[in-house]
C-alpha cells in the first residue's frame, strides 16, 4: 500500500500515480497497431522498497518522435526532446506535455526516475536542473522506467 508503506508521505500518492499513469499510458498511446513484439506493459510496485517499474516492448521514444521530427537520429536526442519540449508522436493531436509533467514532478519531490529507451538511459532526481543522459551497452527496443519514492 503506497499510502502507508515505510513512512512514506501519503500526500505524494497522487503524484506517484500520475507519474506511473503517464508513462504507462504512453506505452499504449504510442504503440497501438505498431507493437513489434508482445503488446502490453509490464507493471510492478513494491511499497516496502518504494519503487514502481514499468516496461514495454514497443517502438521506443526515437521511432515515436521521428514521425513528427524525422531529423531525430539518436535515442539520446529523442529522450532529451521528449523530456524537455512540448512534442508528441501522436501529431496532429495537441499533446506532448506528459513527460514534462513527469520531469517536474520528480525534480520537485523526493522521487527519482531511471528511464531508458534505445541505447540511452535518463536519470533524474529531486533538485536536478539538467537531464542526465547516458549511453548504455544494452539496447532497450521499447521503454522501461523505474520510479523510486
Short mmCIF file of N, CA and C in Angstrom, two decimals:
data_model
loop_
_atom_site.label_atom_id
_atom_site.label_comp_id
_atom_site.label_asym_id
_atom_site.label_seq_id
_atom_site.Cartn_x
_atom_site.Cartn_y
_atom_site.Cartn_z
N UNK A 1 0.85 -1.18 0.00
CA UNK A 1 0.00 0.00 0.00
C UNK A 1 0.89 1.24 0.00
N UNK A 2 0.79 2.05 -1.04
CA UNK A 2 1.65 3.23 -1.20
C UNK A 2 1.47 4.20 -0.04
N UNK A 3 0.26 4.37 0.45
CA UNK A 3 -0.02 5.40 1.45
C UNK A 3 0.61 5.13 2.80
N UNK A 4 0.82 3.90 3.15
CA UNK A 4 1.30 3.60 4.50
C UNK A 4 2.65 2.90 4.52
N UNK A 5 3.21 2.62 3.38
CA UNK A 5 4.43 1.83 3.35
C UNK A 5 5.65 2.61 3.79
N UNK A 6 6.33 2.08 4.77
CA UNK A 6 7.67 2.51 5.11
C UNK A 6 7.80 4.00 5.42
N UNK A 7 6.80 4.61 6.05
CA UNK A 7 6.89 6.01 6.43
C UNK A 7 6.73 7.00 5.30
N UNK A 8 6.18 6.59 4.21
CA UNK A 8 6.02 7.46 3.05
C UNK A 8 4.97 8.53 3.30
N UNK A 9 5.22 9.75 2.83
CA UNK A 9 4.28 10.86 2.95
C UNK A 9 3.10 10.62 2.02
N UNK A 10 1.96 10.30 2.59
CA UNK A 10 0.79 9.92 1.77
C UNK A 10 0.26 11.06 0.91
N UNK A 11 0.66 12.30 1.19
CA UNK A 11 0.20 13.41 0.35
C UNK A 11 0.82 13.35 -1.05
N UNK A 12 1.84 12.52 -1.23
CA UNK A 12 2.51 12.40 -2.52
C UNK A 12 1.97 11.25 -3.37
N UNK A 13 1.00 10.53 -2.86
CA UNK A 13 0.46 9.36 -3.56
C UNK A 13 -0.06 9.73 -4.94
N UNK A 14 -0.82 10.81 -5.04
CA UNK A 14 -1.39 11.21 -6.33
C UNK A 14 -0.30 11.46 -7.37
N UNK A 15 0.82 12.03 -6.96
CA UNK A 15 1.91 12.28 -7.90
C UNK A 15 2.54 10.98 -8.39
N UNK A 16 2.74 10.03 -7.49
CA UNK A 16 3.29 8.73 -7.89
C UNK A 16 2.35 8.07 -8.90
N UNK A 17 1.07 8.10 -8.61
CA UNK A 17 0.08 7.52 -9.52
C UNK A 17 0.09 8.27 -10.85
N UNK A 18 0.19 9.59 -10.80
CA UNK A 18 0.23 10.38 -12.02
C UNK A 18 1.44 10.08 -12.88
N UNK A 19 2.61 9.96 -12.26
CA UNK A 19 3.84 9.65 -12.99
C UNK A 19 3.73 8.27 -13.64
N UNK A 20 3.34 7.27 -12.84
CA UNK A 20 3.21 5.91 -13.38
C UNK A 20 2.13 5.86 -14.45
N UNK A 21 1.04 6.57 -14.24
CA UNK A 21 -0.05 6.59 -15.22
C UNK A 21 0.38 7.20 -16.54
N UNK A 22 1.12 8.29 -16.48
CA UNK A 22 1.58 8.95 -17.71
C UNK A 22 2.51 8.03 -18.49
N UNK A 23 3.48 7.46 -17.82
CA UNK A 23 4.44 6.59 -18.51
C UNK A 23 3.74 5.34 -19.03
N UNK A 24 2.90 4.73 -18.22
CA UNK A 24 2.17 3.53 -18.65
C UNK A 24 1.22 3.80 -19.80
N UNK A 25 0.53 4.92 -19.74
CA UNK A 25 -0.40 5.28 -20.81
C UNK A 25 0.33 5.49 -22.13
N UNK A 26 1.54 6.09 -22.06
CA UNK A 26 2.32 6.29 -23.28
C UNK A 26 2.63 4.97 -23.97
N UNK A 27 2.81 3.91 -23.20
CA UNK A 27 3.09 2.60 -23.79
C UNK A 27 1.99 2.20 -24.77
N UNK A 28 0.77 2.51 -24.43
CA UNK A 28 -0.35 2.15 -25.30
C UNK A 28 -0.59 3.22 -26.37
N UNK A 29 -0.57 4.49 -25.98
CA UNK A 29 -0.86 5.57 -26.92
C UNK A 29 0.09 5.59 -28.11
N UNK A 30 1.35 5.27 -27.90
CA UNK A 30 2.34 5.40 -28.96
C UNK A 30 2.65 4.08 -29.68
N UNK A 31 2.06 2.99 -29.22
CA UNK A 31 2.36 1.69 -29.83
C UNK A 31 1.16 1.00 -30.45
N UNK A 32 -0.04 1.53 -30.27
CA UNK A 32 -1.24 0.87 -30.81
C UNK A 32 -1.08 0.55 -32.29
N UNK A 33 -1.23 -0.71 -32.62
CA UNK A 33 -1.10 -1.13 -34.01
C UNK A 33 0.33 -1.23 -34.50
N UNK A 34 1.30 -0.95 -33.64
CA UNK A 34 2.71 -0.94 -34.06
C UNK A 34 3.60 -1.81 -33.18
N UNK A 35 2.99 -2.61 -32.29
CA UNK A 35 3.79 -3.43 -31.38
C UNK A 35 4.67 -4.39 -32.17
N UNK A 36 6.01 -4.28 -32.07
CA UNK A 36 6.87 -5.23 -32.77
C UNK A 36 6.92 -6.59 -32.08
N UNK A 37 6.58 -6.64 -30.84
CA UNK A 37 6.59 -7.89 -30.07
C UNK A 37 5.24 -8.09 -29.42
N UNK A 38 5.27 -8.63 -28.24
CA UNK A 38 4.04 -8.86 -27.49
C UNK A 38 3.46 -7.52 -27.02
N UNK A 39 2.19 -7.26 -27.32
CA UNK A 39 1.60 -6.00 -26.88
C UNK A 39 1.39 -5.98 -25.36
N UNK A 40 1.48 -4.80 -24.81
CA UNK A 40 1.19 -4.64 -23.39
C UNK A 40 2.33 -4.01 -22.62
N UNK A 41 2.07 -3.77 -21.37
CA UNK A 41 3.03 -3.13 -20.48
C UNK A 41 3.21 -3.96 -19.22
N UNK A 42 4.44 -4.12 -18.81
CA UNK A 42 4.73 -4.77 -17.53
C UNK A 42 4.66 -3.70 -16.45
N UNK A 43 4.02 -4.01 -15.35
CA UNK A 43 3.91 -3.09 -14.22
C UNK A 43 4.16 -3.85 -12.93
N UNK A 44 4.97 -3.29 -12.06
CA UNK A 44 5.17 -3.87 -10.73
C UNK A 44 5.37 -2.73 -9.74
N UNK A 45 4.94 -2.99 -8.51
CA UNK A 45 5.07 -2.00 -7.45
C UNK A 45 5.51 -2.70 -6.18
N UNK A 46 6.44 -2.12 -5.47
CA UNK A 46 6.86 -2.65 -4.18
C UNK A 46 6.79 -1.52 -3.16
N UNK A 47 5.76 -1.53 -2.34
CA UNK A 47 5.57 -0.48 -1.35
C UNK A 47 6.60 -0.48 -0.24
N UNK A 48 7.16 -1.64 0.06
CA UNK A 48 8.17 -1.71 1.11
C UNK A 48 9.48 -1.10 0.62
N UNK A 49 9.90 -1.46 -0.59
CA UNK A 49 11.14 -0.92 -1.16
C UNK A 49 10.92 0.43 -1.84
N UNK A 50 9.66 0.82 -1.98
CA UNK A 50 9.24 2.10 -2.53
C UNK A 50 9.71 2.34 -3.97
N UNK A 51 9.25 1.48 -4.87
CA UNK A 51 9.51 1.71 -6.28
C UNK A 51 8.36 1.18 -7.12
N UNK A 52 8.28 1.73 -8.33
CA UNK A 52 7.35 1.27 -9.36
C UNK A 52 8.20 1.01 -10.59
N UNK A 53 7.94 -0.08 -11.29
CA UNK A 53 8.63 -0.36 -12.54
C UNK A 53 7.59 -0.57 -13.64
N UNK A 54 7.86 0.02 -14.80
CA UNK A 54 7.03 -0.15 -15.98
C UNK A 54 7.95 -0.47 -17.15
N UNK A 55 7.51 -1.34 -18.05
CA UNK A 55 8.31 -1.66 -19.23
C UNK A 55 7.39 -2.07 -20.36
N UNK A 56 7.80 -1.76 -21.58
CA UNK A 56 7.04 -2.22 -22.75
C UNK A 56 8.00 -2.66 -23.84
N UNK A 57 7.48 -3.44 -24.77
CA UNK A 57 8.27 -3.91 -25.92
C UNK A 57 7.87 -3.15 -27.17
N UNK A 58 7.56 -1.89 -27.01
CA UNK A 58 7.06 -1.07 -28.11
C UNK A 58 8.14 -0.58 -29.05
N UNK A 59 7.82 0.49 -29.77
CA UNK A 59 8.73 1.03 -30.78
C UNK A 59 9.77 1.97 -30.20
N UNK A 60 9.57 2.44 -28.98
CA UNK A 60 10.54 3.32 -28.33
C UNK A 60 10.30 4.79 -28.63
N UNK A 61 10.99 5.62 -27.88
CA UNK A 61 10.83 7.08 -27.98
C UNK A 61 11.32 7.59 -29.33
N UNK A 62 12.47 7.12 -29.80
CA UNK A 62 13.03 7.62 -31.06
C UNK A 62 12.07 7.38 -32.21
N UNK A 63 11.62 6.16 -32.40
CA UNK A 63 10.71 5.86 -33.52
C UNK A 63 9.40 6.63 -33.40
N UNK A 64 8.92 6.81 -32.19
CA UNK A 64 7.67 7.55 -31.99
C UNK A 64 7.84 9.01 -32.39
N UNK A 65 8.91 9.64 -31.94
CA UNK A 65 9.10 11.06 -32.24
C UNK A 65 9.58 11.32 -33.66
N UNK A 66 10.21 10.33 -34.30
CA UNK A 66 10.63 10.51 -35.69
C UNK A 66 9.44 10.72 -36.62
N UNK A 67 8.26 10.30 -36.21
CA UNK A 67 7.06 10.53 -37.02
C UNK A 67 6.80 12.02 -37.21
N UNK A 68 7.10 12.80 -36.19
CA UNK A 68 6.84 14.24 -36.26
C UNK A 68 8.12 15.07 -36.38
N UNK A 69 9.26 14.47 -36.07
CA UNK A 69 10.53 15.14 -36.23
C UNK A 69 11.54 14.16 -36.82
N UNK A 70 11.48 13.98 -38.15
CA UNK A 70 12.34 13.00 -38.81
C UNK A 70 13.84 13.26 -38.64
N UNK A 71 14.21 14.48 -38.28
CA UNK A 71 15.63 14.80 -38.12
C UNK A 71 16.25 14.17 -36.87
N UNK A 72 15.43 13.67 -35.95
CA UNK A 72 15.98 12.99 -34.77
C UNK A 72 16.65 11.70 -35.22
N UNK A 73 17.89 11.49 -34.79
CA UNK A 73 18.61 10.30 -35.26
C UNK A 73 19.15 9.41 -34.15
N UNK A 74 19.10 9.88 -32.91
CA UNK A 74 19.62 9.07 -31.82
C UNK A 74 18.61 8.99 -30.67
N UNK A 75 18.72 7.94 -29.90
CA UNK A 75 17.87 7.80 -28.71
C UNK A 75 18.16 8.92 -27.72
N UNK A 76 19.40 9.33 -27.64
CA UNK A 76 19.78 10.42 -26.74
C UNK A 76 19.02 11.69 -27.09
N UNK A 77 19.05 12.06 -28.37
CA UNK A 77 18.34 13.27 -28.81
C UNK A 77 16.84 13.13 -28.56
N UNK A 78 16.29 11.95 -28.84
CA UNK A 78 14.86 11.73 -28.66
C UNK A 78 14.45 11.84 -27.20
N UNK A 79 15.23 11.26 -26.29
CA UNK A 79 14.91 11.37 -24.87
C UNK A 79 15.03 12.80 -24.38
N UNK A 80 16.04 13.51 -24.85
CA UNK A 80 16.19 14.91 -24.46
C UNK A 80 14.96 15.71 -24.89
N UNK A 81 14.56 15.55 -26.13
CA UNK A 81 13.39 16.27 -26.66
C UNK A 81 12.13 15.86 -25.90
N UNK A 82 11.94 14.57 -25.69
CA UNK A 82 10.72 14.07 -25.03
C UNK A 82 10.54 14.64 -23.63
N UNK A 83 11.64 14.82 -22.91
CA UNK A 83 11.56 15.31 -21.54
C UNK A 83 11.74 16.82 -21.41
N UNK A 84 11.97 17.52 -22.54
CA UNK A 84 12.21 18.97 -22.42
C UNK A 84 11.38 19.84 -23.35
N UNK A 85 10.76 19.27 -24.38
CA UNK A 85 9.98 20.06 -25.33
C UNK A 85 8.55 19.56 -25.39
N UNK A 86 7.64 20.46 -25.74
CA UNK A 86 6.25 20.06 -25.96
C UNK A 86 6.19 19.48 -27.37
N UNK A 87 6.14 18.16 -27.44
CA UNK A 87 6.13 17.45 -28.72
C UNK A 87 5.40 16.13 -28.51
N UNK A 88 4.72 15.67 -29.53
CA UNK A 88 4.01 14.40 -29.43
C UNK A 88 4.18 13.60 -30.71
N UNK A 89 4.43 12.32 -30.54
CA UNK A 89 4.47 11.40 -31.68
C UNK A 89 3.09 11.12 -32.21
N UNK A 90 2.07 11.68 -31.58
CA UNK A 90 0.68 11.47 -32.00
C UNK A 90 0.13 12.70 -32.73
N UNK A 91 1.00 13.42 -33.41
CA UNK A 91 0.56 14.58 -34.19
C UNK A 91 -0.52 14.12 -35.16
N UNK A 92 -1.53 14.90 -35.45
CA UNK A 92 -1.70 16.33 -35.16
C UNK A 92 -2.39 16.62 -33.83
N UNK A 93 -2.53 15.64 -32.96
CA UNK A 93 -3.17 15.90 -31.68
C UNK A 93 -2.35 16.91 -30.87
N UNK A 94 -3.02 17.80 -30.20
CA UNK A 94 -2.35 18.81 -29.37
C UNK A 94 -2.01 18.19 -28.02
N UNK A 95 -0.90 17.47 -27.99
CA UNK A 95 -0.48 16.77 -26.78
C UNK A 95 1.01 17.04 -26.58
N UNK A 96 1.65 16.27 -25.75
CA UNK A 96 3.10 16.36 -25.64
C UNK A 96 3.62 16.94 -24.34
N UNK A 97 2.77 17.08 -23.34
CA UNK A 97 3.23 17.61 -22.05
C UNK A 97 3.50 16.54 -21.00
N UNK A 98 3.17 15.29 -21.29
CA UNK A 98 3.22 14.23 -20.29
C UNK A 98 4.57 14.01 -19.65
N UNK A 99 5.61 13.86 -20.45
CA UNK A 99 6.93 13.60 -19.86
C UNK A 99 7.52 14.85 -19.23
N UNK A 100 7.05 16.03 -19.64
CA UNK A 100 7.45 17.26 -18.94
C UNK A 100 6.82 17.30 -17.55
N UNK A 101 5.56 16.83 -17.45
CA UNK A 101 4.91 16.69 -16.13
C UNK A 101 5.71 15.72 -15.26
N UNK A 102 6.11 14.59 -15.83
CA UNK A 102 6.90 13.59 -15.09
C UNK A 102 8.19 14.24 -14.59
N UNK A 103 8.88 14.95 -15.46
CA UNK A 103 10.14 15.60 -15.08
C UNK A 103 9.93 16.56 -13.91
N UNK A 104 8.94 17.43 -14.02
CA UNK A 104 8.68 18.40 -12.96
C UNK A 104 8.29 17.73 -11.64
N UNK A 105 7.45 16.71 -11.73
CA UNK A 105 7.03 16.01 -10.51
C UNK A 105 8.22 15.37 -9.81
N UNK A 106 9.15 14.81 -10.58
CA UNK A 106 10.33 14.18 -9.98
C UNK A 106 11.25 15.22 -9.37
N UNK A 107 11.57 16.28 -10.09
CA UNK A 107 12.56 17.23 -9.57
C UNK A 107 12.03 18.08 -8.42
N UNK A 108 10.71 18.15 -8.28
CA UNK A 108 10.13 18.96 -7.20
C UNK A 108 9.73 18.14 -5.97
N UNK A 109 10.00 16.85 -5.99
CA UNK A 109 9.56 15.96 -4.91
C UNK A 109 10.64 14.93 -4.59
N UNK A 110 10.51 14.23 -3.47
CA UNK A 110 11.54 13.26 -3.08
C UNK A 110 11.44 11.95 -3.87
N UNK A 111 11.58 12.06 -5.19
CA UNK A 111 11.49 10.93 -6.10
C UNK A 111 12.77 10.87 -6.93
N UNK A 112 12.97 9.74 -7.58
CA UNK A 112 13.99 9.64 -8.62
C UNK A 112 13.43 8.74 -9.72
N UNK A 113 13.97 8.92 -10.91
CA UNK A 113 13.50 8.21 -12.09
C UNK A 113 14.69 7.71 -12.89
N UNK A 114 14.62 6.46 -13.30
CA UNK A 114 15.54 5.90 -14.29
C UNK A 114 14.65 5.50 -15.45
N UNK A 115 14.93 6.03 -16.64
CA UNK A 115 14.10 5.79 -17.81
C UNK A 115 15.02 5.46 -18.97
N UNK A 116 14.75 4.36 -19.66
CA UNK A 116 15.59 4.01 -20.81
C UNK A 116 14.74 3.67 -22.01
N UNK A 117 15.23 4.11 -23.17
CA UNK A 117 14.68 3.73 -24.46
C UNK A 117 15.84 3.70 -25.44
N UNK A 118 15.92 2.67 -26.25
CA UNK A 118 17.06 2.53 -27.14
C UNK A 118 18.33 2.31 -26.34
N UNK A 119 19.39 3.04 -26.73
CA UNK A 119 20.68 2.87 -26.05
C UNK A 119 20.99 4.03 -25.09
N UNK A 120 19.94 4.71 -24.64
CA UNK A 120 20.15 5.86 -23.76
C UNK A 120 19.30 5.74 -22.50
N UNK A 121 19.95 6.02 -21.38
CA UNK A 121 19.27 6.00 -20.09
C UNK A 121 19.27 7.41 -19.51
N UNK A 122 18.10 7.81 -19.03
CA UNK A 122 17.94 9.09 -18.35
C UNK A 122 17.85 8.82 -16.86
N UNK A 123 18.56 9.62 -16.08
CA UNK A 123 18.45 9.54 -14.62
C UNK A 123 18.08 10.93 -14.13
N UNK A 124 17.08 10.97 -13.24
CA UNK A 124 16.56 12.24 -12.77
C UNK A 124 16.19 12.08 -11.30
N UNK A 125 16.48 13.10 -10.51
CA UNK A 125 16.12 13.06 -9.08
C UNK A 125 15.72 14.45 -8.61
N UNK A 126 15.21 14.50 -7.40
CA UNK A 126 14.78 15.76 -6.83
C UNK A 126 15.92 16.78 -6.91
N UNK A 127 15.58 17.99 -7.35
CA UNK A 127 16.54 19.08 -7.40
C UNK A 127 17.36 19.17 -8.68
N UNK A 128 17.31 18.16 -9.54
CA UNK A 128 18.09 18.22 -10.78
C UNK A 128 17.61 19.37 -11.67
N UNK A 129 18.55 20.06 -12.28
CA UNK A 129 18.20 21.11 -13.23
C UNK A 129 18.49 20.69 -14.66
N UNK A 130 19.37 19.72 -14.83
CA UNK A 130 19.72 19.23 -16.17
C UNK A 130 19.37 17.75 -16.28
N UNK A 131 19.08 17.35 -17.51
CA UNK A 131 18.82 15.93 -17.77
C UNK A 131 20.14 15.19 -17.84
N UNK A 132 20.25 14.08 -17.12
CA UNK A 132 21.45 13.24 -17.16
C UNK A 132 21.17 12.08 -18.10
N UNK A 133 21.80 12.11 -19.27
CA UNK A 133 21.59 11.08 -20.29
C UNK A 133 22.89 10.33 -20.49
N UNK A 134 22.81 8.99 -20.46
CA UNK A 134 23.99 8.15 -20.57
C UNK A 134 23.76 7.09 -21.64
N UNK A 135 24.76 6.91 -22.51
CA UNK A 135 24.69 5.84 -23.50
C UNK A 135 24.95 4.52 -22.78
N UNK A 136 24.16 3.50 -23.13
CA UNK A 136 24.29 2.19 -22.48
C UNK A 136 24.73 1.13 -23.49
N UNK A 137 25.33 0.07 -22.99
CA UNK A 137 25.73 -1.04 -23.86
C UNK A 137 24.50 -1.84 -24.28
N UNK A 138 23.54 -1.94 -23.39
CA UNK A 138 22.32 -2.70 -23.67
C UNK A 138 21.29 -1.80 -24.33
N UNK A 139 20.70 -2.28 -25.41
CA UNK A 139 19.67 -1.53 -26.13
C UNK A 139 18.30 -2.05 -25.71
N UNK A 140 17.44 -1.14 -25.31
CA UNK A 140 16.06 -1.47 -24.95
C UNK A 140 15.18 -1.03 -26.12
N UNK A 141 14.54 -1.98 -26.83
CA UNK A 141 13.76 -1.60 -28.01
C UNK A 141 12.53 -0.76 -27.69
N UNK A 142 11.91 -0.96 -26.56
CA UNK A 142 10.76 -0.16 -26.15
C UNK A 142 11.21 0.85 -25.11
N UNK A 143 10.61 0.80 -23.95
CA UNK A 143 10.95 1.71 -22.85
C UNK A 143 10.85 0.97 -21.52
N UNK A 144 11.65 1.40 -20.56
CA UNK A 144 11.41 0.96 -19.20
C UNK A 144 11.64 2.13 -18.26
N UNK A 145 10.93 2.12 -17.17
CA UNK A 145 11.04 3.19 -16.18
C UNK A 145 11.04 2.59 -14.78
N UNK A 146 11.92 3.10 -13.95
CA UNK A 146 11.96 2.78 -12.52
C UNK A 146 11.71 4.08 -11.79
N UNK A 147 10.65 4.12 -11.02
CA UNK A 147 10.29 5.30 -10.25
C UNK A 147 10.52 4.97 -8.78
N UNK A 148 11.41 5.71 -8.15
CA UNK A 148 11.69 5.50 -6.73
C UNK A 148 11.07 6.63 -5.93
N UNK A 149 10.44 6.26 -4.85
CA UNK A 149 9.85 7.26 -3.96
C UNK A 149 10.25 6.94 -2.56
#
